[in-house]
Amino acid sequence: ALRDTGEVVEKVRIKHGSISWLIERYIAEMNGLNGQPAVRTIGRSHMFLLRRLQREDIGQKAAKTLVKTDVIEHCRARIKEGVIPATVEKDVVALSGVLKYAGSAWDDNIGAAAIEAAKPFLSKHNLTGKSAPRTRRPTDAEHETLCAYFAKQNASGRIRIDMAKIAR
């Protein structure tokens, strides 16, 4: 299984030259794996997002042949899953970062041109977007339910932060 930050993650089929392969190489270089010094350690949320992209259909595409329709298809599929446009935007930004880094560090024939070409369409069709501010606060009943859930988590002994205390 692939390893990062001490956690075992789901193994993906990685074909040389694919988006998944680039992501794996990017993770190794950023985190300083394979005997290299770390460039910038990737956080848990970003790591989770990159690992999910590796498992998606777009992860199996050849990086050099990626076109804007591939990016659009990925975003449409995510929206069909019930994901909001702000979350899809995070996918696009993460993928763009990997492709830009790959183009500058490893291969001049790889870049984020397909993503840049797709962005106007994605935005116009509300497939990507900014996050929306909350429109309501939790009710007293919802707040109590959350506090009870957090208290139950605290009892497990594995929790370092007392979320029930913070929520109150």
Short mmCIF file of N, CA and C in Angstrom, two decimals:
data_model
loop_
_atom_site.label_atom_id
_atom_site.label_comp_id
_atom_site.label_asym_id
_atom_site.label_seq_id
_atom_site.Cartn_x
_atom_site.Cartn_y
_atom_site.Cartn_z
N ALA A 1 0.84 -1.19 0.00
CA ALA A 1 0.00 0.00 0.00
C ALA A 1 0.88 1.24 0.00
N LEU A 2 0.33 2.31 -0.53
CA LEU A 2 1.03 3.58 -0.53
C LEU A 2 1.06 4.12 0.89
N ARG A 3 2.14 4.79 1.28
CA ARG A 3 2.24 5.33 2.62
C ARG A 3 2.55 6.81 2.56
N ASP A 4 1.89 7.57 3.43
CA ASP A 4 2.21 8.97 3.61
C ASP A 4 1.78 9.37 5.01
N THR A 5 2.58 10.16 5.66
CA THR A 5 2.36 10.61 7.04
C THR A 5 1.97 9.46 7.96
N GLY A 6 2.53 8.27 7.70
CA GLY A 6 2.31 7.15 8.59
C GLY A 6 0.99 6.43 8.42
N GLU A 7 0.12 6.89 7.56
CA GLU A 7 -1.17 6.25 7.37
C GLU A 7 -1.17 5.45 6.08
N VAL A 8 -1.78 4.29 6.10
CA VAL A 8 -1.90 3.49 4.89
C VAL A 8 -3.10 4.01 4.12
N VAL A 9 -2.92 4.27 2.84
CA VAL A 9 -4.01 4.74 2.01
C VAL A 9 -4.32 3.69 0.96
N GLU A 10 -5.49 3.79 0.37
CA GLU A 10 -5.92 2.83 -0.64
C GLU A 10 -4.94 2.83 -1.81
N LYS A 11 -4.53 1.65 -2.22
CA LYS A 11 -3.59 1.55 -3.35
C LYS A 11 -4.35 1.79 -4.64
N VAL A 12 -3.75 2.57 -5.51
CA VAL A 12 -4.35 2.85 -6.81
C VAL A 12 -3.44 2.31 -7.89
N ARG A 13 -4.03 2.00 -9.03
CA ARG A 13 -3.24 1.53 -10.16
C ARG A 13 -2.62 2.75 -10.81
N ILE A 14 -1.31 2.85 -10.76
CA ILE A 14 -0.63 4.02 -11.27
C ILE A 14 0.14 3.65 -12.53
N LYS A 15 -0.25 4.27 -13.63
CA LYS A 15 0.41 4.04 -14.91
C LYS A 15 1.37 5.20 -15.16
N HIS A 16 2.58 4.88 -15.58
CA HIS A 16 3.60 5.89 -15.84
C HIS A 16 3.05 6.95 -16.80
N GLY A 17 3.21 8.22 -16.42
CA GLY A 17 2.76 9.33 -17.26
C GLY A 17 1.33 9.77 -17.01
N SER A 18 0.62 9.04 -16.16
CA SER A 18 -0.77 9.41 -15.88
C SER A 18 -0.82 10.53 -14.84
N ILE A 19 -1.99 11.11 -14.67
CA ILE A 19 -2.18 12.13 -13.64
C ILE A 19 -1.88 11.51 -12.27
N SER A 20 -2.30 10.28 -12.03
CA SER A 20 -2.02 9.60 -10.76
C SER A 20 -0.53 9.49 -10.51
N TRP A 21 0.21 9.16 -11.55
CA TRP A 21 1.66 9.04 -11.43
C TRP A 21 2.28 10.39 -11.08
N LEU A 22 1.81 11.46 -11.74
CA LEU A 22 2.31 12.80 -11.43
C LEU A 22 2.01 13.18 -9.98
N ILE A 23 0.79 12.86 -9.54
CA ILE A 23 0.41 13.17 -8.16
C ILE A 23 1.32 12.43 -7.19
N GLU A 24 1.58 11.16 -7.47
CA GLU A 24 2.45 10.36 -6.59
C GLU A 24 3.85 10.96 -6.54
N ARG A 25 4.37 11.35 -7.68
CA ARG A 25 5.70 11.96 -7.74
C ARG A 25 5.71 13.30 -7.02
N TYR A 26 4.66 14.07 -7.18
CA TYR A 26 4.51 15.37 -6.52
C TYR A 26 4.50 15.19 -4.99
N ILE A 27 3.73 14.22 -4.51
CA ILE A 27 3.66 13.95 -3.07
C ILE A 27 5.03 13.55 -2.54
N ALA A 28 5.70 12.67 -3.27
CA ALA A 28 7.03 12.21 -2.84
C ALA A 28 8.01 13.38 -2.76
N GLU A 29 7.97 14.27 -3.72
CA GLU A 29 8.90 15.39 -3.73
C GLU A 29 8.55 16.42 -2.65
N MET A 30 7.27 16.71 -2.50
CA MET A 30 6.87 17.70 -1.50
C MET A 30 7.17 17.21 -0.08
N ASN A 31 6.88 15.95 0.19
CA ASN A 31 7.04 15.39 1.54
C ASN A 31 8.44 14.88 1.81
N GLY A 32 9.31 14.88 0.81
CA GLY A 32 10.68 14.44 1.02
C GLY A 32 10.81 12.94 1.14
N LEU A 33 10.01 12.19 0.42
CA LEU A 33 10.12 10.74 0.43
C LEU A 33 11.23 10.32 -0.52
N ASN A 34 11.57 9.07 -0.54
CA ASN A 34 12.60 8.52 -1.43
C ASN A 34 13.97 9.17 -1.22
N GLY A 35 14.28 9.54 0.00
CA GLY A 35 15.60 10.08 0.30
C GLY A 35 15.82 11.54 -0.08
N GLN A 36 14.77 12.19 -0.56
CA GLN A 36 14.90 13.60 -0.94
C GLN A 36 14.52 14.48 0.25
N PRO A 37 15.08 15.69 0.32
CA PRO A 37 14.63 16.61 1.37
C PRO A 37 13.22 17.12 1.06
N ALA A 38 12.43 17.37 2.09
CA ALA A 38 11.06 17.85 1.90
C ALA A 38 11.07 19.27 1.35
N VAL A 39 10.23 19.52 0.35
CA VAL A 39 10.08 20.86 -0.21
C VAL A 39 9.07 21.62 0.64
N ARG A 40 7.90 21.02 0.83
CA ARG A 40 6.83 21.60 1.63
C ARG A 40 5.89 20.46 1.98
N THR A 41 5.81 20.13 3.24
CA THR A 41 4.98 19.00 3.66
C THR A 41 3.52 19.27 3.33
N ILE A 42 2.88 18.30 2.73
CA ILE A 42 1.48 18.41 2.34
C ILE A 42 0.61 18.11 3.56
N GLY A 43 -0.37 18.96 3.81
CA GLY A 43 -1.29 18.78 4.94
C GLY A 43 -2.25 17.62 4.70
N ARG A 44 -2.94 17.22 5.76
CA ARG A 44 -3.84 16.06 5.68
C ARG A 44 -4.99 16.26 4.70
N SER A 45 -5.62 17.44 4.72
CA SER A 45 -6.75 17.69 3.81
C SER A 45 -6.30 17.67 2.36
N HIS A 46 -5.18 18.33 2.09
CA HIS A 46 -4.65 18.37 0.73
C HIS A 46 -4.25 16.97 0.28
N MET A 47 -3.64 16.20 1.19
CA MET A 47 -3.25 14.82 0.87
C MET A 47 -4.47 13.97 0.53
N PHE A 48 -5.53 14.11 1.34
CA PHE A 48 -6.75 13.36 1.08
C PHE A 48 -7.31 13.71 -0.29
N LEU A 49 -7.32 14.99 -0.62
CA LEU A 49 -7.83 15.45 -1.91
C LEU A 49 -7.00 14.88 -3.06
N LEU A 50 -5.68 14.91 -2.93
CA LEU A 50 -4.81 14.37 -3.98
C LEU A 50 -5.02 12.86 -4.14
N ARG A 51 -5.13 12.15 -3.03
CA ARG A 51 -5.35 10.70 -3.10
C ARG A 51 -6.69 10.38 -3.76
N ARG A 52 -7.71 11.19 -3.49
CA ARG A 52 -9.00 10.97 -4.12
C ARG A 52 -8.91 11.21 -5.62
N LEU A 53 -8.20 12.27 -6.02
CA LEU A 53 -8.01 12.54 -7.45
C LEU A 53 -7.30 11.38 -8.15
N GLN A 54 -6.38 10.73 -7.46
CA GLN A 54 -5.70 9.58 -8.06
C GLN A 54 -6.68 8.46 -8.38
N ARG A 55 -7.71 8.30 -7.55
CA ARG A 55 -8.67 7.21 -7.74
C ARG A 55 -9.76 7.55 -8.76
N GLU A 56 -9.93 8.83 -9.06
CA GLU A 56 -10.96 9.26 -10.01
C GLU A 56 -10.54 8.89 -11.44
N ASP A 57 -11.50 8.96 -12.35
CA ASP A 57 -11.21 8.68 -13.77
C ASP A 57 -10.14 9.62 -14.32
N ILE A 58 -10.15 10.87 -13.88
CA ILE A 58 -9.17 11.83 -14.39
C ILE A 58 -7.76 11.42 -14.00
N GLY A 59 -7.61 10.69 -12.91
CA GLY A 59 -6.30 10.22 -12.48
C GLY A 59 -5.69 9.21 -13.43
N GLN A 60 -6.52 8.54 -14.20
CA GLN A 60 -6.03 7.53 -15.14
C GLN A 60 -5.66 8.12 -16.50
N LYS A 61 -6.01 9.38 -16.72
CA LYS A 61 -5.69 10.05 -17.99
C LYS A 61 -4.20 10.31 -18.10
N ALA A 62 -3.68 10.27 -19.31
CA ALA A 62 -2.27 10.62 -19.55
C ALA A 62 -2.13 12.13 -19.40
N ALA A 63 -1.18 12.55 -18.61
CA ALA A 63 -1.00 13.98 -18.32
C ALA A 63 -0.73 14.79 -19.58
N LYS A 64 0.04 14.25 -20.50
CA LYS A 64 0.41 14.99 -21.72
C LYS A 64 -0.76 15.16 -22.68
N THR A 65 -1.78 14.33 -22.55
CA THR A 65 -2.91 14.40 -23.48
C THR A 65 -4.17 14.95 -22.82
N LEU A 66 -4.05 15.48 -21.61
CA LEU A 66 -5.20 16.03 -20.91
C LEU A 66 -5.76 17.22 -21.68
N VAL A 67 -7.07 17.21 -21.91
CA VAL A 67 -7.74 18.31 -22.62
C VAL A 67 -8.85 18.86 -21.75
N LYS A 68 -9.37 20.02 -22.14
CA LYS A 68 -10.36 20.69 -21.30
C LYS A 68 -11.62 19.86 -21.12
N THR A 69 -11.99 19.04 -22.10
CA THR A 69 -13.19 18.21 -21.94
C THR A 69 -13.00 17.18 -20.83
N ASP A 70 -11.77 16.71 -20.61
CA ASP A 70 -11.50 15.79 -19.49
C ASP A 70 -11.77 16.49 -18.16
N VAL A 71 -11.34 17.73 -18.05
CA VAL A 71 -11.54 18.50 -16.82
C VAL A 71 -13.02 18.77 -16.61
N ILE A 72 -13.71 19.15 -17.68
CA ILE A 72 -15.15 19.43 -17.60
C ILE A 72 -15.91 18.17 -17.19
N GLU A 73 -15.57 17.03 -17.79
CA GLU A 73 -16.23 15.76 -17.44
C GLU A 73 -16.02 15.43 -15.97
N HIS A 74 -14.79 15.64 -15.47
CA HIS A 74 -14.51 15.38 -14.06
C HIS A 74 -15.40 16.25 -13.17
N CYS A 75 -15.49 17.52 -13.50
CA CYS A 75 -16.28 18.45 -12.68
C CYS A 75 -17.77 18.11 -12.74
N ARG A 76 -18.26 17.76 -13.91
CA ARG A 76 -19.68 17.35 -14.03
C ARG A 76 -19.97 16.10 -13.20
N ALA A 77 -19.04 15.15 -13.23
CA ALA A 77 -19.22 13.92 -12.46
C ALA A 77 -19.26 14.22 -10.96
N ARG A 78 -18.41 15.12 -10.51
CA ARG A 78 -18.39 15.49 -9.09
C ARG A 78 -19.70 16.16 -8.68
N ILE A 79 -20.22 17.04 -9.53
CA ILE A 79 -21.50 17.72 -9.24
C ILE A 79 -22.62 16.68 -9.18
N LYS A 80 -22.61 15.69 -10.09
CA LYS A 80 -23.63 14.63 -10.08
C LYS A 80 -23.57 13.82 -8.79
N GLU A 81 -22.38 13.73 -8.18
CA GLU A 81 -22.23 13.03 -6.90
C GLU A 81 -22.85 13.81 -5.75
N GLY A 82 -23.22 15.07 -6.01
CA GLY A 82 -23.81 15.90 -4.97
C GLY A 82 -22.83 16.86 -4.32
N VAL A 83 -21.66 16.99 -4.89
CA VAL A 83 -20.63 17.89 -4.37
C VAL A 83 -20.96 19.31 -4.80
N ILE A 84 -20.73 20.29 -3.93
CA ILE A 84 -21.03 21.68 -4.27
C ILE A 84 -19.90 22.27 -5.11
N PRO A 85 -20.18 23.31 -5.89
CA PRO A 85 -19.17 23.91 -6.76
C PRO A 85 -17.90 24.37 -6.04
N ALA A 86 -17.99 24.81 -4.80
CA ALA A 86 -16.80 25.24 -4.07
C ALA A 86 -15.84 24.08 -3.84
N THR A 87 -16.38 22.90 -3.62
CA THR A 87 -15.54 21.71 -3.42
C THR A 87 -14.90 21.29 -4.75
N VAL A 88 -15.66 21.38 -5.83
CA VAL A 88 -15.12 21.06 -7.15
C VAL A 88 -13.99 22.03 -7.49
N GLU A 89 -14.14 23.28 -7.08
CA GLU A 89 -13.09 24.29 -7.28
C GLU A 89 -11.78 23.83 -6.63
N LYS A 90 -11.88 23.22 -5.45
CA LYS A 90 -10.69 22.72 -4.77
C LYS A 90 -10.01 21.62 -5.59
N ASP A 91 -10.80 20.75 -6.21
CA ASP A 91 -10.24 19.72 -7.10
C ASP A 91 -9.43 20.37 -8.22
N VAL A 92 -10.04 21.38 -8.84
CA VAL A 92 -9.43 22.04 -9.99
C VAL A 92 -8.13 22.74 -9.57
N VAL A 93 -8.16 23.41 -8.42
CA VAL A 93 -6.97 24.12 -7.94
C VAL A 93 -5.85 23.13 -7.61
N ALA A 94 -6.18 22.02 -6.94
CA ALA A 94 -5.17 21.02 -6.59
C ALA A 94 -4.56 20.39 -7.83
N LEU A 95 -5.41 20.03 -8.77
CA LEU A 95 -4.92 19.42 -10.02
C LEU A 95 -4.06 20.41 -10.79
N SER A 96 -4.48 21.65 -10.83
CA SER A 96 -3.71 22.69 -11.51
C SER A 96 -2.33 22.86 -10.87
N GLY A 97 -2.28 22.83 -9.55
CA GLY A 97 -1.01 22.96 -8.85
C GLY A 97 -0.04 21.85 -9.19
N VAL A 98 -0.55 20.62 -9.23
CA VAL A 98 0.30 19.47 -9.57
C VAL A 98 0.81 19.60 -11.00
N LEU A 99 -0.08 19.95 -11.93
CA LEU A 99 0.32 20.05 -13.34
C LEU A 99 1.31 21.18 -13.58
N LYS A 100 1.10 22.32 -12.93
CA LYS A 100 2.04 23.44 -13.08
C LYS A 100 3.41 23.06 -12.52
N TYR A 101 3.42 22.41 -11.36
CA TYR A 101 4.68 21.99 -10.77
C TYR A 101 5.39 20.98 -11.67
N ALA A 102 4.63 20.01 -12.17
CA ALA A 102 5.21 18.98 -13.04
C ALA A 102 5.81 19.61 -14.29
N GLY A 103 5.13 20.58 -14.86
CA GLY A 103 5.63 21.23 -16.07
C GLY A 103 6.91 22.00 -15.83
N SER A 104 7.00 22.65 -14.67
CA SER A 104 8.20 23.44 -14.40
C SER A 104 9.35 22.60 -13.86
N ALA A 105 9.04 21.54 -13.14
CA ALA A 105 10.09 20.75 -12.50
C ALA A 105 10.57 19.55 -13.31
N TRP A 106 9.67 18.90 -14.05
CA TRP A 106 10.04 17.64 -14.66
C TRP A 106 9.92 17.58 -16.18
N ASP A 107 8.83 18.13 -16.73
CA ASP A 107 8.57 17.92 -18.15
C ASP A 107 7.91 19.15 -18.76
N ASP A 108 8.57 19.76 -19.73
CA ASP A 108 8.04 20.96 -20.37
C ASP A 108 6.75 20.71 -21.14
N ASN A 109 6.46 19.46 -21.46
CA ASN A 109 5.26 19.14 -22.25
C ASN A 109 4.03 18.92 -21.39
N ILE A 110 4.15 19.13 -20.09
CA ILE A 110 3.02 18.99 -19.18
C ILE A 110 2.72 20.37 -18.61
N GLY A 111 1.45 20.67 -18.49
CA GLY A 111 1.07 21.96 -17.93
C GLY A 111 -0.42 21.99 -17.62
N ALA A 112 -0.86 23.13 -17.14
CA ALA A 112 -2.24 23.30 -16.74
C ALA A 112 -3.07 24.00 -17.80
N ALA A 113 -2.65 23.95 -19.06
CA ALA A 113 -3.37 24.62 -20.14
C ALA A 113 -4.81 24.12 -20.28
N ALA A 114 -5.02 22.82 -20.11
CA ALA A 114 -6.37 22.26 -20.23
C ALA A 114 -7.28 22.82 -19.14
N ILE A 115 -6.74 22.98 -17.95
CA ILE A 115 -7.53 23.52 -16.84
C ILE A 115 -7.84 24.99 -17.10
N GLU A 116 -6.84 25.74 -17.51
CA GLU A 116 -7.05 27.17 -17.80
C GLU A 116 -8.09 27.34 -18.91
N ALA A 117 -8.05 26.48 -19.92
CA ALA A 117 -9.02 26.55 -21.02
C ALA A 117 -10.43 26.21 -20.55
N ALA A 118 -10.55 25.33 -19.56
CA ALA A 118 -11.86 24.90 -19.07
C ALA A 118 -12.48 25.86 -18.06
N LYS A 119 -11.67 26.66 -17.39
CA LYS A 119 -12.16 27.51 -16.30
C LYS A 119 -13.33 28.42 -16.68
N PRO A 120 -13.29 29.14 -17.81
CA PRO A 120 -14.46 29.98 -18.13
C PRO A 120 -15.75 29.18 -18.25
N PHE A 121 -15.68 28.01 -18.88
CA PHE A 121 -16.85 27.15 -19.01
C PHE A 121 -17.33 26.68 -17.64
N LEU A 122 -16.39 26.22 -16.82
CA LEU A 122 -16.73 25.72 -15.49
C LEU A 122 -17.43 26.79 -14.66
N SER A 123 -16.92 27.99 -14.73
CA SER A 123 -17.50 29.09 -13.97
C SER A 123 -18.88 29.47 -14.52
N LYS A 124 -18.99 29.61 -15.82
CA LYS A 124 -20.25 30.02 -16.47
C LYS A 124 -21.37 29.02 -16.20
N HIS A 125 -21.03 27.74 -16.12
CA HIS A 125 -22.03 26.69 -15.92
C HIS A 125 -22.15 26.27 -14.45
N ASN A 126 -21.59 27.06 -13.56
CA ASN A 126 -21.67 26.83 -12.11
C ASN A 126 -21.17 25.45 -11.70
N LEU A 127 -20.16 24.95 -12.40
CA LEU A 127 -19.54 23.69 -12.00
C LEU A 127 -18.46 23.94 -10.94
N THR A 128 -17.92 25.15 -10.94
CA THR A 128 -17.00 25.57 -9.88
C THR A 128 -17.48 26.92 -9.36
N GLY A 129 -17.07 27.24 -8.16
CA GLY A 129 -17.49 28.52 -7.60
C GLY A 129 -16.89 28.76 -6.24
N LYS A 130 -17.21 29.91 -5.71
CA LYS A 130 -16.74 30.30 -4.38
C LYS A 130 -17.65 29.69 -3.33
N SER A 131 -17.13 29.57 -2.12
CA SER A 131 -17.95 29.07 -1.04
C SER A 131 -18.94 30.15 -0.62
N ALA A 132 -20.08 29.73 -0.14
CA ALA A 132 -21.13 30.67 0.29
C ALA A 132 -21.11 30.79 1.81
N PRO A 133 -21.30 31.99 2.32
CA PRO A 133 -21.37 32.13 3.78
C PRO A 133 -22.60 31.41 4.33
N ARG A 134 -22.51 31.00 5.56
CA ARG A 134 -23.63 30.30 6.19
C ARG A 134 -24.84 31.24 6.27
N THR A 135 -26.01 30.67 6.05
CA THR A 135 -27.23 31.47 6.09
C THR A 135 -28.00 31.31 7.39
N ARG A 136 -27.60 30.35 8.21
CA ARG A 136 -28.29 30.16 9.49
C ARG A 136 -27.35 29.61 10.52
N ARG A 137 -27.74 29.69 11.76
CA ARG A 137 -27.02 29.11 12.87
C ARG A 137 -27.73 27.83 13.30
N PRO A 138 -27.02 26.92 13.94
CA PRO A 138 -27.69 25.70 14.42
C PRO A 138 -28.75 26.05 15.47
N THR A 139 -29.83 25.29 15.45
CA THR A 139 -30.87 25.47 16.47
C THR A 139 -30.33 24.95 17.80
N ASP A 140 -31.01 25.27 18.88
CA ASP A 140 -30.59 24.77 20.20
C ASP A 140 -30.56 23.24 20.23
N ALA A 141 -31.55 22.60 19.59
CA ALA A 141 -31.60 21.13 19.57
C ALA A 141 -30.41 20.57 18.78
N GLU A 142 -30.09 21.19 17.65
CA GLU A 142 -28.94 20.74 16.85
C GLU A 142 -27.64 20.94 17.62
N HIS A 143 -27.55 22.05 18.32
CA HIS A 143 -26.35 22.34 19.11
C HIS A 143 -26.16 21.29 20.21
N GLU A 144 -27.23 20.93 20.88
CA GLU A 144 -27.16 19.90 21.93
C GLU A 144 -26.78 18.54 21.34
N THR A 145 -27.32 18.22 20.17
CA THR A 145 -26.98 16.96 19.50
C THR A 145 -25.49 16.92 19.17
N LEU A 146 -24.96 18.04 18.67
CA LEU A 146 -23.53 18.12 18.38
C LEU A 146 -22.69 17.97 19.64
N CYS A 147 -23.08 18.64 20.70
CA CYS A 147 -22.33 18.55 21.96
C CYS A 147 -22.33 17.13 22.50
N ALA A 148 -23.47 16.44 22.38
CA ALA A 148 -23.56 15.04 22.83
C ALA A 148 -22.64 14.16 21.99
N TYR A 149 -22.59 14.40 20.69
CA TYR A 149 -21.71 13.64 19.81
C TYR A 149 -20.25 13.86 20.18
N PHE A 150 -19.89 15.13 20.40
CA PHE A 150 -18.51 15.45 20.77
C PHE A 150 -18.15 14.84 22.12
N ALA A 151 -19.07 14.85 23.06
CA ALA A 151 -18.82 14.25 24.37
C ALA A 151 -18.57 12.75 24.24
N LYS A 152 -19.33 12.10 23.37
CA LYS A 152 -19.13 10.66 23.13
C LYS A 152 -17.75 10.42 22.53
N GLN A 153 -17.31 11.28 21.59
CA GLN A 153 -15.97 11.15 21.00
C GLN A 153 -14.89 11.34 22.06
N ASN A 154 -15.10 12.30 22.97
CA ASN A 154 -14.12 12.57 24.02
C ASN A 154 -13.90 11.34 24.90
N ALA A 155 -14.96 10.56 25.09
CA ALA A 155 -14.89 9.38 25.95
C ALA A 155 -14.00 8.28 25.35
N SER A 156 -13.74 8.34 24.04
CA SER A 156 -12.93 7.30 23.40
C SER A 156 -11.47 7.35 23.83
N GLY A 157 -11.02 8.51 24.30
CA GLY A 157 -9.64 8.64 24.76
C GLY A 157 -8.64 8.97 23.67
N ARG A 158 -9.07 8.92 22.42
CA ARG A 158 -8.17 9.22 21.30
C ARG A 158 -8.21 10.69 20.91
N ILE A 159 -9.17 11.43 21.42
CA ILE A 159 -9.37 12.82 21.04
C ILE A 159 -8.49 13.73 21.89
N ARG A 160 -7.81 14.66 21.23
CA ARG A 160 -6.93 15.60 21.94
C ARG A 160 -7.62 16.92 22.23
N ILE A 161 -8.56 17.32 21.39
CA ILE A 161 -9.24 18.60 21.55
C ILE A 161 -10.66 18.35 22.01
N ASP A 162 -11.06 19.00 23.08
CA ASP A 162 -12.40 18.85 23.63
C ASP A 162 -13.36 19.72 22.82
N MET A 163 -13.93 19.13 21.76
CA MET A 163 -14.82 19.88 20.88
C MET A 163 -16.11 20.25 21.57
N ALA A 164 -16.58 19.45 22.52
CA ALA A 164 -17.80 19.79 23.25
C ALA A 164 -17.61 21.09 24.00
N LYS A 165 -16.46 21.24 24.59
CA LYS A 165 -16.14 22.47 25.33
C LYS A 165 -16.08 23.65 24.37
N ILE A 166 -15.47 23.46 23.23
CA ILE A 166 -15.36 24.53 22.24
C ILE A 166 -16.74 24.90 21.69
N ALA A 167 -17.58 23.91 21.43
CA ALA A 167 -18.91 24.18 20.88
C ALA A 167 -19.77 24.95 21.88
N ARG A 168 -19.61 24.65 23.16
CA ARG A 168 -20.38 25.40 24.18
C ARG A 168 -19.87 26.81 24.26
#
